[in-house]
Structure formats: structure tokens, C-alpha cells
Short mmCIF file of C-alpha atoms in Angstrom, two decimals:
data_model
loop_
_atom_site.label_atom_id
_atom_site.label_comp_id
_atom_site.label_asym_id
_atom_site.label_seq_id
_atom_site.Cartn_x
_atom_site.Cartn_y
_atom_site.Cartn_z
CA MET A 219 102.57 102.60 119.24
CA ARG A 220 99.59 100.95 119.46
CA GLY A 221 98.84 96.59 119.26
CA PHE A 222 97.96 95.98 115.77
CA LYS A 223 94.44 94.42 115.50
CA SER A 224 94.71 91.44 115.11
CA GLY A 225 90.35 90.75 115.04
CA ARG A 226 90.96 92.69 111.66
CA PHE A 227 92.11 89.35 110.10
CA LYS A 228 91.10 86.33 112.00
CA LYS A 229 88.67 85.67 108.80
CA PHE A 230 91.79 84.87 107.35
CA GLU A 231 93.96 82.95 110.58
CA LYS A 232 91.54 79.69 109.41
CA LYS A 233 92.30 80.75 105.36
CA LEU A 234 95.96 80.87 106.63
CA LYS A 235 95.35 76.90 108.64
CA MET A 236 93.62 74.85 105.90
CA LYS A 237 96.52 75.60 103.35
CA SER A 238 98.93 75.42 105.43
CA THR A 239 99.49 72.14 104.71
CA ASN A 240 99.48 72.20 101.03
CA LEU A 241 101.72 74.65 100.91
CA GLU A 242 103.48 73.04 103.09
CA GLU A 243 103.81 69.47 100.67
CA ASP A 244 104.71 71.72 97.51
CA ASN A 245 106.90 73.57 98.61
CA LYS A 246 108.74 70.10 100.07
CA LYS A 247 108.90 68.06 95.90
CA GLU A 248 112.61 67.98 94.17
CA PHE A 249 114.10 67.18 91.46
CA THR A 250 115.07 64.14 90.74
CA SER A 251 118.73 63.31 89.31
CA ASP A 252 116.38 62.18 85.96
CA ILE A 253 116.31 64.61 83.31
CA GLU A 254 113.02 63.80 81.73
CA GLN A 255 111.40 63.42 84.88
CA ASN A 256 112.35 66.98 85.94
CA GLU A 257 110.68 67.85 82.24
CA LYS A 258 107.81 65.82 83.00
CA ILE A 259 107.66 67.31 86.35
CA LEU A 260 107.44 71.07 84.97
CA LYS A 261 105.41 69.85 82.06
CA GLU A 262 102.42 68.93 84.27
CA THR A 263 103.07 72.31 86.43
CA PHE A 264 102.26 74.63 83.47
CA GLN A 265 99.37 72.56 81.05
CA ASP A 266 98.13 73.97 78.57
CA CYS A 267 101.05 76.99 78.79
CA SER A 268 101.33 77.73 74.35
CA ASP A 269 103.67 79.96 76.03
CA LEU A 270 106.48 77.96 77.78
CA GLU A 271 109.30 77.10 75.99
CA TYR A 272 111.87 73.67 76.09
CA ARG A 273 114.86 73.92 74.01
CA ARG A 274 116.80 70.89 74.39
CA ILE A 275 120.49 70.28 73.77
CA GLU A 276 121.76 67.04 73.58
CA VAL A 277 124.26 64.97 72.49
CA ASN A 278 123.64 61.17 70.69
CA HIS A 279 120.20 62.15 71.61
CA ASN A 280 120.11 62.00 74.41
CA ILE A 281 119.02 65.34 76.05
CA LYS A 282 122.65 66.88 78.39
CA TRP A 283 120.52 70.51 79.22
CA LEU A 284 116.64 70.91 78.56
CA ILE A 285 116.52 75.32 79.30
CA VAL A 286 112.47 76.31 79.91
CA TYR A 287 111.31 79.62 79.86
CA ILE A 288 108.01 82.05 78.93
CA ASP A 289 108.30 83.83 75.55
CA ASN A 290 108.24 87.81 75.55
CA LEU A 291 109.02 87.47 79.78
CA ILE A 292 113.34 87.44 78.26
CA ASP A 293 114.99 88.22 75.86
CA GLU A 294 115.71 85.07 73.56
CA LYS A 295 118.27 86.64 71.45
CA MET A 296 120.84 87.42 74.66
CA LEU A 297 119.44 83.42 75.71
CA ASP A 298 120.67 82.25 72.29
CA GLU A 299 124.30 85.26 72.80
CA HIS A 300 125.30 84.51 76.62
CA VAL A 301 123.77 80.47 77.33
CA ILE A 302 122.31 78.75 74.30
CA LYS A 303 125.93 79.51 72.58
CA PRO A 304 128.42 79.04 75.17
CA MET A 305 126.87 75.71 75.51
CA LEU A 306 127.26 73.96 72.80
CA THR A 307 130.58 75.03 72.35
CA SER A 308 131.03 73.65 75.23
CA LEU A 309 130.32 70.05 73.77
CA THR A 310 133.87 69.80 72.60
CA ARG A 311 135.15 68.88 75.75
CA ASP A 312 134.12 68.80 78.99
CA VAL A 313 130.70 69.37 80.08
CA PRO A 314 129.67 71.27 83.15
CA LYS A 315 127.91 67.84 85.61
CA GLU A 316 126.63 70.44 88.90
CA ALA A 317 124.66 74.08 88.52
CA GLU A 318 127.26 75.30 90.41
CA ASP A 319 129.80 74.98 87.95
CA LEU A 320 128.05 75.88 85.52
CA LYS A 321 128.17 78.74 86.38
CA SER A 322 131.47 79.79 86.91
CA GLU A 323 132.35 78.46 83.43
CA MET A 324 129.63 78.71 81.28
CA ILE A 325 127.18 81.79 82.24
CA SER A 326 128.24 85.04 82.79
CA ILE A 327 124.19 87.01 82.29
CA GLY A 328 122.99 88.03 84.67
CA SER A 329 121.42 86.94 88.30
CA THR A 330 121.75 82.96 88.95
CA TYR A 331 120.14 81.06 91.28
CA SER A 332 120.49 76.89 91.86
CA SER A 333 117.60 75.35 93.86
CA THR A 334 116.37 71.12 93.96
CA ILE A 335 112.75 73.44 95.08
CA VAL A 336 109.91 72.72 92.44
CA SER A 337 108.15 75.54 93.74
CA ASP A 338 111.59 77.84 93.67
CA THR A 339 112.32 77.22 90.05
CA VAL A 340 108.60 77.38 88.85
CA ARG A 341 108.69 81.17 90.38
CA HIS A 342 111.21 81.65 89.90
CA VAL A 343 110.14 81.29 86.07
CA LEU A 344 107.30 83.15 85.97
CA GLU A 345 109.36 86.53 87.17
CA GLY A 346 111.36 86.02 83.80
CA TYR A 347 113.97 83.60 84.30
CA ALA A 348 115.54 81.45 82.74
CA ALA A 349 115.24 77.37 84.26
CA ILE A 350 118.23 74.87 83.38
CA LEU A 351 118.03 71.23 83.73
CA MET A 352 121.27 69.23 83.86
CA ALA A 353 121.28 65.11 83.19
CA GLY A 354 122.12 63.63 86.33
CA SER A 355 121.64 66.58 88.47
CA ASN A 356 118.44 67.96 91.08
CA ASN A 357 119.79 71.48 90.71
CA VAL A 358 118.39 73.65 88.54
CA MET A 359 120.01 76.48 88.30
CA THR A 360 117.82 80.35 86.82
CA VAL A 361 119.08 82.97 84.58
CA SER A 362 117.74 86.10 84.94
CA ILE A 363 117.46 87.07 80.98
CA PRO A 364 115.19 90.22 81.43
CA GLY A 365 113.10 90.39 78.23
CA LEU A 366 109.29 92.70 79.00
CA SER A 367 109.20 95.91 77.84
CA LYS A 368 109.20 98.76 80.83
CA ARG A 369 107.54 102.45 80.25
CA SER A 370 110.32 105.00 80.06
CA ILE A 371 110.79 106.76 83.21
CA ASP A 372 108.72 109.96 83.09
CA GLU A 373 107.59 113.04 84.78
CA PRO A 374 104.55 112.16 87.08
CA SER A 375 101.39 113.04 86.19
CA SER A 376 99.22 113.13 89.84
CA GLU A 377 102.00 115.17 91.74
CA PRO A 378 103.28 117.82 89.08
CA VAL A 379 106.20 120.76 90.07
CA ILE A 380 107.35 123.99 88.62
CA ARG A 381 110.77 122.80 90.49
CA GLY A 382 111.97 120.21 91.41
CA PRO A 383 113.18 116.20 89.67
CA ARG A 384 111.10 115.26 86.82
CA ASP A 385 111.79 111.17 87.14
CA GLY A 386 108.38 109.31 88.11
CA PHE A 387 108.10 105.67 89.44
CA ILE A 388 106.76 102.83 86.62
CA GLU A 389 105.86 99.43 86.82
CA HIS A 390 108.86 98.08 87.50
CA ILE A 391 110.05 97.47 90.82
CA SER A 392 113.77 96.55 90.45
CA THR A 393 113.42 100.53 88.92
CA ASN A 394 111.82 101.90 91.84
CA ILE A 395 114.45 100.67 94.50
CA SER A 396 117.00 101.32 91.98
CA LEU A 397 115.60 105.55 92.31
CA ILE A 398 115.09 106.02 96.20
CA ARG A 399 119.37 104.98 95.51
CA ALA A 400 120.07 106.76 93.68
CA ARG A 401 119.23 109.70 95.75
CA LEU A 402 120.25 107.64 99.05
CA LYS A 403 123.77 106.58 98.19
CA THR A 404 124.19 105.07 102.36
CA SER A 405 124.05 101.45 103.36
CA LYS A 406 121.44 102.32 106.14
CA LEU A 407 118.95 101.85 103.44
CA LYS A 408 116.90 98.12 103.65
CA VAL A 409 115.58 96.43 101.35
CA GLU A 410 112.46 93.61 101.55
CA TYR A 411 111.18 91.88 99.78
CA MET A 412 108.09 88.91 100.09
CA THR A 413 105.37 87.81 98.21
CA LEU A 414 101.75 88.54 98.31
CA GLY A 415 98.61 87.02 96.43
CA GLU A 416 97.97 82.92 95.83
CA LEU A 417 98.45 83.56 91.64
CA SER A 418 99.98 86.65 90.69
CA GLN A 419 102.91 86.33 92.92
CA THR A 420 103.55 90.39 93.36
CA ARG A 421 106.43 90.82 95.53
CA ILE A 422 106.37 93.63 97.73
CA ALA A 423 109.09 95.54 99.05
CA ILE A 424 109.65 97.13 102.52
CA LEU A 425 112.74 100.13 102.18
CA TYR A 426 114.12 101.51 105.32
CA LEU A 427 116.72 103.58 106.99
CA LYS A 428 118.44 101.89 109.53
CA GLY A 429 118.69 103.59 112.37
CA ILE A 430 116.77 106.63 112.05
CA ALA A 431 113.16 104.17 110.79
CA ASP A 432 111.66 102.93 114.06
CA ASP A 433 111.85 99.03 114.73
CA THR A 434 108.49 99.03 116.44
CA LEU A 435 107.14 100.37 113.66
CA ILE A 436 109.45 98.23 110.38
CA ASP A 437 107.71 95.52 112.74
CA GLU A 438 104.28 96.90 112.50
CA VAL A 439 104.79 97.05 108.92
CA ARG A 440 105.90 93.19 108.51
CA THR A 441 103.13 91.58 110.85
CA ARG A 442 100.69 93.06 108.91
CA LEU A 443 101.67 92.79 105.42
CA LYS A 444 102.02 89.39 106.00
CA PRO A 445 98.58 87.77 107.26
CA ILE A 446 97.46 88.83 104.16
CA GLN A 447 95.75 86.60 101.09
CA LEU A 448 94.21 87.46 97.84
CA ASP A 449 94.37 85.59 94.47
CA GLY A 450 96.27 88.74 93.60
CA VAL A 451 97.48 92.20 94.07
CA LEU A 452 97.35 94.34 90.92
CA GLU A 453 98.28 97.35 92.72
CA SER A 454 99.24 99.24 95.48
CA GLY A 455 95.43 99.95 96.29
CA TYR A 456 95.02 96.21 97.08
CA ILE A 457 97.30 95.79 100.23
CA GLU A 458 96.08 99.11 101.72
CA GLU A 459 92.82 99.21 102.86
CA PHE A 460 94.42 95.84 105.09
CA ILE A 461 96.30 97.72 106.77
CA GLU A 462 95.52 101.38 107.34
CA ASP A 463 94.20 101.41 110.80
CA GLN A 464 90.59 103.10 110.44
CA PRO A 465 89.39 101.78 107.28
CA TYR A 466 85.87 103.41 107.37
CA SER A 467 87.54 106.68 107.43
CA PRO A 468 87.04 109.26 104.71
CA PHE A 469 90.92 109.81 105.53
CA PRO A 470 94.03 108.58 103.88
CA GLN A 471 96.40 106.87 106.03
CA LEU A 472 99.36 105.83 104.45
CA HIS A 473 100.46 108.36 101.34
CA SER A 474 100.98 106.82 98.47
CA THR A 475 103.92 108.64 95.49
CA GLU A 476 104.70 108.56 92.37
CA ARG A 477 107.97 110.52 92.55
CA PRO A 478 111.12 109.38 94.55
CA ASP A 479 112.03 112.09 96.02
CA VAL A 480 109.10 112.97 97.88
CA THR A 481 109.66 108.77 99.41
CA ALA A 482 113.27 109.77 99.32
CA ALA A 483 112.58 112.47 101.73
CA GLU A 484 110.16 110.49 104.22
CA LEU A 485 112.49 107.78 104.68
CA LEU A 486 114.77 111.02 105.46
CA GLU A 487 112.85 110.72 108.38
CA GLY A 488 112.13 108.24 109.54
CA LYS A 489 109.08 106.68 107.49
CA VAL A 490 108.52 103.32 106.13
CA ALA A 491 107.67 102.85 101.83
CA ILE A 492 106.27 100.26 100.68
CA LEU A 493 106.49 99.33 97.27
CA VAL A 494 104.64 97.15 95.04
CA ASP A 495 105.52 95.44 92.04
CA THR A 496 102.88 96.20 88.24
CA THR A 497 102.95 99.69 89.70
CA PRO A 498 103.83 103.84 90.17
CA PHE A 499 102.95 104.24 93.34
CA VAL A 500 104.43 103.48 96.13
CA ILE A 501 102.88 103.61 99.75
CA ILE A 502 104.62 105.11 102.83
CA ALA A 503 102.84 105.10 106.74
CA PRO A 504 103.01 106.54 108.51
CA MET A 505 100.68 110.00 107.68
CA THR A 506 99.02 112.71 109.20
CA PHE A 507 96.98 114.88 108.76
CA TRP A 508 99.74 117.90 108.19
CA ALA A 509 101.95 115.80 105.16
CA GLY A 510 98.48 115.58 103.04
CA LEU A 511 98.48 119.23 102.65
CA GLN A 512 102.30 118.76 101.78
CA ALA A 513 103.92 119.58 99.15
CA SER A 514 107.13 118.13 97.91
CA GLU A 515 107.63 121.62 96.10
CA ASP A 516 107.33 123.42 99.41
CA TYR A 517 111.22 122.56 99.82
CA TYR A 518 112.27 123.68 96.65
CA ILE A 519 111.36 127.10 96.23
CA ARG A 520 112.52 129.84 98.88
CA TRP A 521 111.08 129.41 102.77
CA PRO A 522 108.77 133.01 102.31
CA VAL A 523 106.73 132.11 98.98
CA ALA A 524 106.05 128.35 100.32
CA THR A 525 104.73 129.55 103.36
CA PHE A 526 102.25 131.89 101.96
CA VAL A 527 101.21 128.89 100.11
CA ARG A 528 100.93 126.38 102.56
CA TRP A 529 98.69 129.37 104.66
CA VAL A 530 96.71 129.70 101.15
CA ARG A 531 95.88 125.73 100.96
CA PHE A 532 94.63 125.94 104.74
CA LEU A 533 92.16 128.20 103.55
CA PHE A 534 91.48 127.24 100.92
CA ILE A 535 90.83 123.64 102.72
CA ASN A 536 87.90 125.19 104.48
CA PHE A 537 86.46 126.82 101.99
CA ALA A 538 86.46 123.31 100.34
CA ILE A 539 84.19 121.14 103.32
CA PHE A 540 82.38 124.43 104.71
CA ALA A 541 81.92 126.93 101.90
CA PRO A 542 78.16 125.80 100.24
CA PRO A 543 77.02 124.99 103.66
CA LEU A 544 77.62 128.31 105.57
CA TYR A 545 75.89 129.36 102.08
CA VAL A 546 73.45 127.14 102.69
CA ALA A 547 73.02 128.08 106.29
CA ILE A 548 72.65 131.00 106.25
CA THR A 549 70.27 131.56 103.73
CA THR A 550 68.07 129.74 105.45
CA PHE A 551 68.27 129.81 108.24
CA HIS A 552 70.35 133.18 109.73
CA GLN A 553 69.85 135.42 106.96
CA GLU A 554 70.57 138.68 109.42
CA MET A 555 73.81 137.38 109.45
CA ILE A 556 73.67 139.02 106.01
CA PRO A 557 73.85 142.68 105.08
CA THR A 558 70.39 143.73 103.80
CA SER A 559 71.49 144.07 100.29
CA LEU A 560 73.19 141.66 99.85
CA VAL A 561 70.19 139.71 101.04
CA LEU A 562 67.82 141.07 98.81
CA SER A 563 70.13 140.26 95.51
CA ILE A 564 70.02 136.74 96.53
CA ALA A 565 66.44 136.76 97.08
CA ALA A 566 66.25 138.59 93.90
CA SER A 567 68.65 135.37 91.99
CA ARG A 568 66.32 133.24 94.18
CA GLU A 569 62.73 134.14 93.27
CA SER A 570 62.17 131.36 90.41
CA VAL A 571 64.02 129.29 91.89
CA PRO A 572 61.75 126.02 92.95
CA PHE A 573 64.14 124.48 95.12
CA PRO A 574 64.98 124.93 98.11
CA ALA A 575 69.35 126.24 98.78
CA MET A 576 70.14 122.62 100.11
CA ILE A 577 68.86 121.10 96.91
CA GLU A 578 69.91 123.67 94.98
CA ALA A 579 73.02 122.87 96.38
CA LEU A 580 73.39 119.84 96.61
CA LEU A 581 72.11 119.28 93.05
CA ILE A 582 75.09 122.01 91.34
CA GLU A 583 77.40 120.07 93.59
CA ILE A 584 76.97 116.67 92.27
CA ILE A 585 76.38 118.06 88.42
CA PHE A 586 80.02 119.56 89.24
CA GLU A 587 81.53 115.87 89.96
CA ALA A 588 79.79 114.13 86.89
CA LEU A 589 81.40 116.50 84.60
CA ARG A 590 85.31 116.40 86.81
CA GLU A 591 84.46 112.10 86.93
CA ALA A 592 84.02 113.00 82.87
CA GLY A 593 87.38 115.15 81.99
CA ILE A 594 89.37 112.27 84.58
CA ARG A 595 87.55 109.05 82.10
CA LEU A 596 87.90 110.76 79.51
CA PRO A 597 90.19 110.79 76.85
CA LYS A 598 92.94 113.47 77.34
CA GLN A 599 92.87 115.41 74.34
CA ILE A 600 88.73 116.12 74.62
CA GLY A 601 88.53 115.29 78.93
CA GLN A 602 89.10 118.91 78.94
CA ALA A 603 87.00 120.62 77.32
CA ILE A 604 84.01 119.07 78.56
CA SER A 605 84.71 119.81 81.66
CA ILE A 606 85.14 123.54 81.25
CA VAL A 607 82.86 123.92 78.19
CA GLY A 608 80.12 121.28 79.83
CA GLY A 609 80.12 123.34 83.74
CA LEU A 610 79.85 126.66 81.39
CA VAL A 611 77.49 125.31 79.52
CA ILE A 612 75.26 123.54 82.32
CA GLY A 613 75.30 126.51 84.75
CA GLN A 614 74.86 128.94 82.13
CA ALA A 615 71.71 127.19 81.46
CA ALA A 616 70.86 126.04 84.93
CA VAL A 617 70.82 129.29 85.87
CA GLN A 618 68.63 131.07 82.60
CA ALA A 619 66.12 128.97 82.66
CA GLY A 620 65.40 129.33 86.70
CA LEU A 621 66.49 125.88 88.10
CA ILE A 622 69.74 127.00 89.46
CA SER A 623 70.99 130.67 91.74
CA ALA A 624 73.87 131.77 90.03
CA PRO A 625 75.53 132.53 93.84
CA VAL A 626 75.11 128.57 93.92
CA VAL A 627 77.39 128.38 91.17
CA ILE A 628 79.59 130.70 91.59
CA ILE A 629 80.41 128.90 95.78
CA VAL A 630 80.72 125.43 93.68
CA SER A 631 83.42 127.15 91.47
CA ILE A 632 84.98 128.53 94.52
CA THR A 633 84.80 124.59 96.27
CA GLY A 634 85.90 123.33 93.04
CA ILE A 635 88.81 125.24 92.63
CA SER A 636 89.66 125.12 96.54
CA MET A 637 89.84 121.16 96.44
CA PHE A 638 92.41 121.77 93.09
CA THR A 639 95.17 123.01 95.80
CA ILE A 640 95.36 119.90 98.07
CA PRO A 641 98.15 118.77 96.80
CA ARG A 642 97.61 114.78 97.79
CA TYR A 643 95.49 113.53 95.97
CA SER A 644 94.00 110.21 98.14
CA PHE A 645 93.68 112.88 100.27
CA ALA A 646 91.88 115.48 99.11
CA ASN A 647 89.19 112.37 97.63
CA GLY A 648 88.97 112.12 101.52
CA ILE A 649 87.66 116.42 101.67
CA ARG A 650 85.12 115.79 98.97
CA LEU A 651 82.92 113.32 101.25
CA LEU A 652 83.00 115.67 104.09
CA ARG A 653 81.13 118.41 102.30
CA PHE A 654 78.42 116.13 102.02
CA PRO A 655 77.15 115.51 105.37
CA ILE A 656 77.93 118.97 106.79
CA LEU A 657 75.87 120.59 103.86
CA PHE A 658 72.71 118.43 105.08
CA LEU A 659 73.87 119.32 108.53
CA ALA A 660 73.60 122.81 107.27
CA GLY A 661 69.84 122.92 105.50
CA THR A 662 69.17 121.12 108.38
CA MET A 663 70.17 123.11 111.69
CA GLY A 664 71.87 126.09 110.55
CA LEU A 665 74.74 126.95 111.36
CA TYR A 666 74.42 124.76 114.70
CA GLY A 667 74.70 121.35 112.10
CA ILE A 668 78.24 122.82 110.74
CA VAL A 669 78.74 123.71 114.46
CA LEU A 670 78.05 120.18 114.89
CA GLY A 671 79.58 118.53 111.40
CA PHE A 672 83.42 119.98 112.94
CA LEU A 673 83.49 118.85 116.04
CA GLY A 674 82.55 115.63 114.60
CA ILE A 675 85.48 116.05 111.80
CA MET A 676 87.85 117.87 114.85
CA LEU A 677 86.96 114.52 117.28
CA HIS A 678 87.49 112.08 114.32
CA VAL A 679 90.44 113.19 112.88
CA THR A 680 92.15 113.88 116.53
CA SER A 681 91.28 110.56 117.90
CA LEU A 682 93.61 108.69 114.05
CA ARG A 683 96.06 106.55 114.09
CA SER A 684 98.28 106.13 111.28
CA PHE A 685 100.77 102.76 112.36
CA GLY A 686 100.49 103.60 116.21
CA VAL A 687 101.08 107.81 114.97
CA LEU A 688 98.38 110.18 116.32
CA TYR A 689 96.98 111.48 113.16
CA PHE A 690 96.56 115.36 113.37
CA SER A 691 100.30 115.58 115.62
CA PRO A 692 101.64 117.07 116.11
CA VAL A 693 99.48 119.62 116.43
CA ALA A 694 97.06 117.11 119.15
CA PRO A 695 98.76 116.30 120.87
CA LEU A 696 101.19 120.01 121.34
CA LYS A 697 104.74 119.19 120.46
CA PHE A 698 106.36 122.55 120.10
CA ALA A 699 109.06 121.37 118.71
CA LYS A 700 107.93 119.90 115.60
CA LEU A 701 105.27 122.85 114.46
CA LYS A 702 108.41 124.52 112.73
CA ASP A 703 107.13 122.67 109.27
CA VAL A 704 104.16 122.40 110.14
CA PHE A 705 102.57 126.07 109.21
CA ILE A 706 105.32 127.84 108.15
CA ARG A 707 108.33 125.90 106.44
CA ILE A 708 110.77 127.25 108.06
CA PRO A 709 114.50 127.48 106.46
CA ILE A 710 116.83 124.82 106.05
CA TRP A 711 119.16 125.28 106.98
CA VAL A 712 117.17 126.46 110.17
CA LYS A 713 115.74 122.16 109.92
CA PHE A 714 118.98 120.75 109.56
CA ARG A 715 120.84 122.66 112.69
CA HIS A 716 124.33 121.03 111.88
CA SER A 717 124.10 123.59 108.51
CA ILE A 718 126.34 126.70 108.32
CA ASP A 719 123.67 129.80 109.14
CA PRO A 720 123.73 131.92 105.72
CA LYS A 721 123.93 135.01 108.39
CA SER A 722 127.03 134.33 109.49
CA ARG A 723 129.15 133.68 106.64
CA GLU A 724 131.13 137.32 105.07
CA GLY A 725 129.98 139.68 102.85
CA PRO A 726 133.00 139.77 99.36
CA ASN A 727 135.14 142.99 100.30
#
């Protein structure tokens, strides 16, 4: 496992040293036994926070309990039923004087925590807990009464399948962990929490299978996450760029998915999952080049069909990168490589085109990318219509006007279709970028430029690493034992050796 590149995070080390003293002082501040003084501390902390609610329970004008919570983050009906009502009932008998007694005698809902530290209580209140302060005690109890509305579990829109589970992650980290635990019912599945974002205080969860995931990999994930200093972490993409090995590479070195079945499968292979609250996308490390060309549905359909589809992807990823550059190189520098009749046909179609082949291909590529981006950003009801109708109308009009030749439209259309065969969206985005520098090399140096571009891609991919794992493995370096699930999708009963060979089963008599 290659060591962590601490040099990339030197600028954060100074920030950590400067803030460490203030943070330690704030984290050590404790409540007092005076409930009114504790209320004053909370009001100073939450100054100008109009959504913070203070509910007092008094006896003879003396505050016995003070309940503090943020409106809309908790279920007030449950608070009244399971917290406040038992407190009012207890006024006729002995009143609990400590948080532990309050928990055992009166509170029967949600998870509870007790602490004398102000920062712990503030954090829990911001996470949707109700804080209960008691007169004469500096121990504050927080009760989980979630009331924030959550999106229902739907089918993932970025990774659709014909056959396979239909549930996907949502923006609630606890729900996402439960979806993974529903598939991996084992105590070996470990969950470690941490908090990132000074203002957002976003919960991060590290998931791995103890005994299957390498301990060095787990330590590496922890080491890369801890130095991150941001004001807010609103999506997993915020931290993805901080922890990848090569931030300037077009290839993603971390796999992002919103499918629980994919995450469970990756954990079974010894990888580590990083879940971020408020986002449905889970980060999985490490990632390889070949994982970017594999879909979850490959393992839900019969292996000959899955192998055929996988080979289709291998073919079309080459089309996605090299189809336009090859057209430009051959029509500009190497016309002798194609039949005479085809040369005459291409020449006739380009007779009225005022641009060189490279500018022509680059122009239509940019138009295609603009249509694709517009189709994504527009409302769903009109996005597809705009991208389809726009492509047909603009392409046909450009050909008739003599600005673009018909062969280029055909080549770029094939390239666009090829992009949609790549199952991983982030991986497909990297491929989208590669064809533009290759197109420039083809337009300036012909096939020699394409060869140089291909060698550059191969050198980069074979030297790239993801958390110490070589990106092009197991092909480079070559490991025959691990090739059985790269170019072909072997049968499940072969992959798991302890399974029963179906050929050994006896048929009906």
C-alpha cells in the first residue's frame, strides 16, 4: 500500500494548529448545576436562532426542567406524548434529580445520551435531538425524536437495471446504513462515524467487513479523511477530490453509487464504503479501470449474455474515444487507407464544407455536448424532447446548409451512443474528456498523433493508483488468477468455489 501524500495537505496542517487551541477550550466548557445559567449559555450559543424552542416545566414558579430543541427537526407530537406528559405526571410523586434516573423512570423513546459538555449537547440539538436540562444537575440528557421528513426509497435514477433490486440510497445516512445491513446480516460489518465540516457538521460513516477488508486500506481511509477542513460538506463529491491519489486525472479513482446491492457486493470484495449524510451517493475505495465497465446487472443475468454485453462495452469505449479522431486522421492525412469509392463519397459530401475535418468534427462534438447538457438540466418533461429534436433538427439543417458533412454527423452520433454504453457515470465523464485531446492530435499529426495519444493514455492508466491499488490491475501487472472476472463474467458457481457445480447434480429419473 503506497503511503498517503501528506504534502497535498500541508496547508491544512497550519489551520489545524491555529484552531486546535480554541477548539479544545470550547470542547471542555461544561454546564453548571444552575439551570438558569445553563439556559443563558444555550441562548448565547444559539443567539438569533428564532427556530430554537425553549419549553419550561415549573413547580411553584421554579424551573424543574427545561427542554430545548429546534423546530421542524423533531416530532413535537412525540415529544409531548413521550417526554413532556410523563414529566407532568411525575410532579405528583418524587421527581428524578439525575439524567440517568430520568432515562430509566420516564423516557421510553429513541436513543438517549447524557453529557456535561456544552459542545456535545449543542451538536446533538443541531442533529435533531431534544435537550433536557434538570434543576440542580449539570448533566444534560438529549433524546432522539426525529421529525425531519425523508424522501421515500425509490429506484436509483443514475443506475437503472432490468433485473435487480429496485431500492436506492436516500439523503439520510441511517437509512442508507440500514439498507446495507439488510443485505449483510453479520457482526463483521463495522461502522465508524466521524464529523466533517466546521459549519455543516456532516456525519461521515466508514463501512467495512472486518477480516475481509485489509487493515492497511482501512487505516488509509481514516488517514485521508481526518485532515479535511471545510466549512461545509454538502455532498460526497466535496471529499472525493481530497482523498483521491491523482486529482488531475480524468479517470475517477473512487467509485460512487446509489445502489445498496452494489455497495454490499463491493464490501464483500474487501473494499471500504464512505457514506456522507444528506446525499444518496456512496463512495467506494479502491476502484479499478475494469470496475468502471461493469454493471450490477452483469451478475443478475446469465453469464453468457453478461459476457457478450461486457464485450460490447469494451468495443464501444474504443469507439467513444477514437472514432472521431480516426475519421479526421484518415480523411486529412491517410486517404489511401480507405477504398476509392468511399473516398469519392466523403469528398462529395465535404465539397461545400468550408472547415477542415478537425474543426468540423470539433464543432459537431461541442454541439452534441451542449444538447446533452441541456437535456440533463431542463425539466424532465421537456429535456428528452429538446435533446432528441434538437439533435435531429440541428444536424439536418447543418448538413443542408453545407456547414457540416453527413459522415461527421454519423460518426459523432455513434460516439454519443457509445458513451451511453458505459454503466458508471463518473467513468463515462472521464472518457468524454479524452476524445478532445486525441481529436486535436489526430488533426495535427494523423495516425501518429492517435498512437501517441493511445500510448499516453496507457502510460497514465497503468501508473495510476487508487488507495495504493494499481488502476489497471489485474491486467497490468498481469495476474491470471484474477482475470476470470474481467473480460468474461464467469458463472457464479465458479467464482465461489465452495458452491455446488450444477453439472454434478443428477437430473430427474
